[in-house]
Amino acid sequence: GTGIRNQIFEQITSNNLEVLEKIIYDGILNYFPTVQIKELQVSSNNNTVNIFVSYEIINTNIVDDFEINFNNE
């Protein structure tokens, strides 16, 4: 595992968001080596952590993005 679960539900601080972004980035690189991250944004709004990832699959024409929102309530 990447340890993402421990970070998602911690109190939201700018430091935690930076750590979470690094965990996500490193996890994608380690577990999905054919995925190239184009953009990764981790932000918060009240009690919600927002994760946006734009990516490309290497040696294909596949480019996509997704967004995940975790509510801490």
PDB file of C-alpha atoms in Angstrom:
ATOM      1  CA  GLY A   1       0.000   0.000   0.000  1.00  0.00           C
ATOM      2  CA  THR A   2       0.876   3.608  -0.302  1.00  0.00           C
ATOM      3  CA  GLY A   3      -0.306   4.876   3.098  1.00  0.00           C
ATOM      4  CA  ILE A   4      -2.889   7.125   1.465  1.00  0.00           C
ATOM      5  CA  ARG A   5      -5.674   5.991   3.806  1.00  0.00           C
ATOM      6  CA  ASN A   6      -3.823   7.342   6.838  1.00  0.00           C
ATOM      7  CA  GLN A   7      -3.403  10.782   5.249  1.00  0.00           C
ATOM      8  CA  ILE A   8      -6.909  11.193   3.778  1.00  0.00           C
ATOM      9  CA  PHE A   9      -8.632  11.291   7.148  1.00  0.00           C
ATOM     10  CA  GLU A  10      -6.085  13.350   9.083  1.00  0.00           C
ATOM     11  CA  GLN A  11      -6.814  16.959  10.009  1.00  0.00           C
ATOM     12  CA  ILE A  12      -6.401  19.010   6.834  1.00  0.00           C
ATOM     13  CA  THR A  13      -3.290  21.206   6.779  1.00  0.00           C
ATOM     14  CA  SER A  14      -1.157  22.477   3.905  1.00  0.00           C
ATOM     15  CA  ASN A  15       1.614  20.110   5.015  1.00  0.00           C
ATOM     16  CA  ASN A  16      -0.751  17.106   4.976  1.00  0.00           C
ATOM     17  CA  LEU A  17      -1.908  18.041   1.471  1.00  0.00           C
ATOM     18  CA  GLU A  18       1.698  18.170   0.259  1.00  0.00           C
ATOM     19  CA  VAL A  19       2.420  14.766   1.828  1.00  0.00           C
ATOM     20  CA  LEU A  20      -0.750  13.344   0.277  1.00  0.00           C
ATOM     21  CA  GLU A  21       0.222  14.691  -3.150  1.00  0.00           C
ATOM     22  CA  LYS A  22       3.657  13.055  -2.876  1.00  0.00           C
ATOM     23  CA  ILE A  23       2.127   9.725  -1.767  1.00  0.00           C
ATOM     24  CA  ILE A  24      -0.250   9.758  -4.739  1.00  0.00           C
ATOM     25  CA  TYR A  25       2.466  10.745  -7.217  1.00  0.00           C
ATOM     26  CA  ASP A  26       4.910   8.118  -5.944  1.00  0.00           C
ATOM     27  CA  GLY A  27       2.180   5.464  -5.795  1.00  0.00           C
ATOM     28  CA  ILE A  28       1.203   6.016  -9.420  1.00  0.00           C
ATOM     29  CA  LEU A  29       4.849   5.877 -10.503  1.00  0.00           C
ATOM     30  CA  ASN A  30       5.477   2.671  -8.549  1.00  0.00           C
ATOM     31  CA  TYR A  31       2.273   0.762  -9.296  1.00  0.00           C
ATOM     32  CA  PHE A  32       1.494   2.086 -12.795  1.00  0.00           C
ATOM     33  CA  PRO A  33       4.839   2.623 -14.565  1.00  0.00           C
ATOM     34  CA  THR A  34       3.179   3.138 -17.959  1.00  0.00           C
ATOM     35  CA  VAL A  35       1.199   6.126 -16.668  1.00  0.00           C
ATOM     36  CA  GLN A  36       2.679   9.593 -17.056  1.00  0.00           C
ATOM     37  CA  ILE A  37       1.115  12.202 -14.780  1.00  0.00           C
ATOM     38  CA  LYS A  38       0.312  15.393 -16.656  1.00  0.00           C
ATOM     39  CA  GLU A  39      -1.234  17.240 -13.708  1.00  0.00           C
ATOM     40  CA  LEU A  40      -1.846  16.394 -10.060  1.00  0.00           C
ATOM     41  CA  GLN A  41      -3.743  18.713  -7.733  1.00  0.00           C
ATOM     42  CA  VAL A  42      -4.574  18.015  -4.109  1.00  0.00           C
ATOM     43  CA  SER A  43      -6.643  20.663  -2.379  1.00  0.00           C
ATOM     44  CA  SER A  44      -9.188  21.052   0.372  1.00  0.00           C
ATOM     45  CA  ASN A  45     -12.474  22.812   0.837  1.00  0.00           C
ATOM     46  CA  ASN A  46     -13.901  22.775   4.360  1.00  0.00           C
ATOM     47  CA  ASN A  47     -13.850  19.081   5.364  1.00  0.00           C
ATOM     48  CA  THR A  48     -13.323  17.725   1.867  1.00  0.00           C
ATOM     49  CA  VAL A  49     -10.048  16.645   0.248  1.00  0.00           C
ATOM     50  CA  ASN A  50     -10.142  17.039  -3.548  1.00  0.00           C
ATOM     51  CA  ILE A  51      -7.769  15.071  -5.765  1.00  0.00           C
ATOM     52  CA  PHE A  52      -7.500  15.763  -9.492  1.00  0.00           C
ATOM     53  CA  VAL A  53      -5.238  13.714 -11.759  1.00  0.00           C
ATOM     54  CA  SER A  54      -4.652  14.204 -15.474  1.00  0.00           C
ATOM     55  CA  TYR A  55      -2.586  11.460 -17.065  1.00  0.00           C
ATOM     56  CA  GLU A  56      -1.392   9.827 -20.254  1.00  0.00           C
ATOM     57  CA  ILE A  57      -0.679   6.158 -20.835  1.00  0.00           C
ATOM     58  CA  ILE A  58       2.762   5.932 -22.434  1.00  0.00           C
ATOM     59  CA  ASN A  59       2.944   4.675 -26.049  1.00  0.00           C
ATOM     60  CA  THR A  60      -0.809   4.990 -26.547  1.00  0.00           C
ATOM     61  CA  ASN A  61      -3.118   7.807 -27.509  1.00  0.00           C
ATOM     62  CA  ILE A  62      -4.941   7.544 -24.185  1.00  0.00           C
ATOM     63  CA  VAL A  63      -5.143  10.792 -22.244  1.00  0.00           C
ATOM     64  CA  ASP A  64      -7.701  11.154 -19.476  1.00  0.00           C
ATOM     65  CA  ASP A  65      -8.351  12.658 -16.076  1.00  0.00           C
ATOM     66  CA  PHE A  66     -10.330  11.922 -12.947  1.00  0.00           C
ATOM     67  CA  GLU A  67     -11.345  13.648  -9.756  1.00  0.00           C
ATOM     68  CA  ILE A  68     -11.969  12.107  -6.349  1.00  0.00           C
ATOM     69  CA  ASN A  69     -13.439  13.934  -3.375  1.00  0.00           C
ATOM     70  CA  PHE A  70     -13.168  12.605   0.192  1.00  0.00           C
ATOM     71  CA  ASN A  71     -15.465  14.113   2.800  1.00  0.00           C
ATOM     72  CA  ASN A  72     -14.004  14.106   6.317  1.00  0.00           C
ATOM     73  CA  GLU A  73     -17.302  14.488   8.172  1.00  0.00           C
TER      74      GLU A  73
END
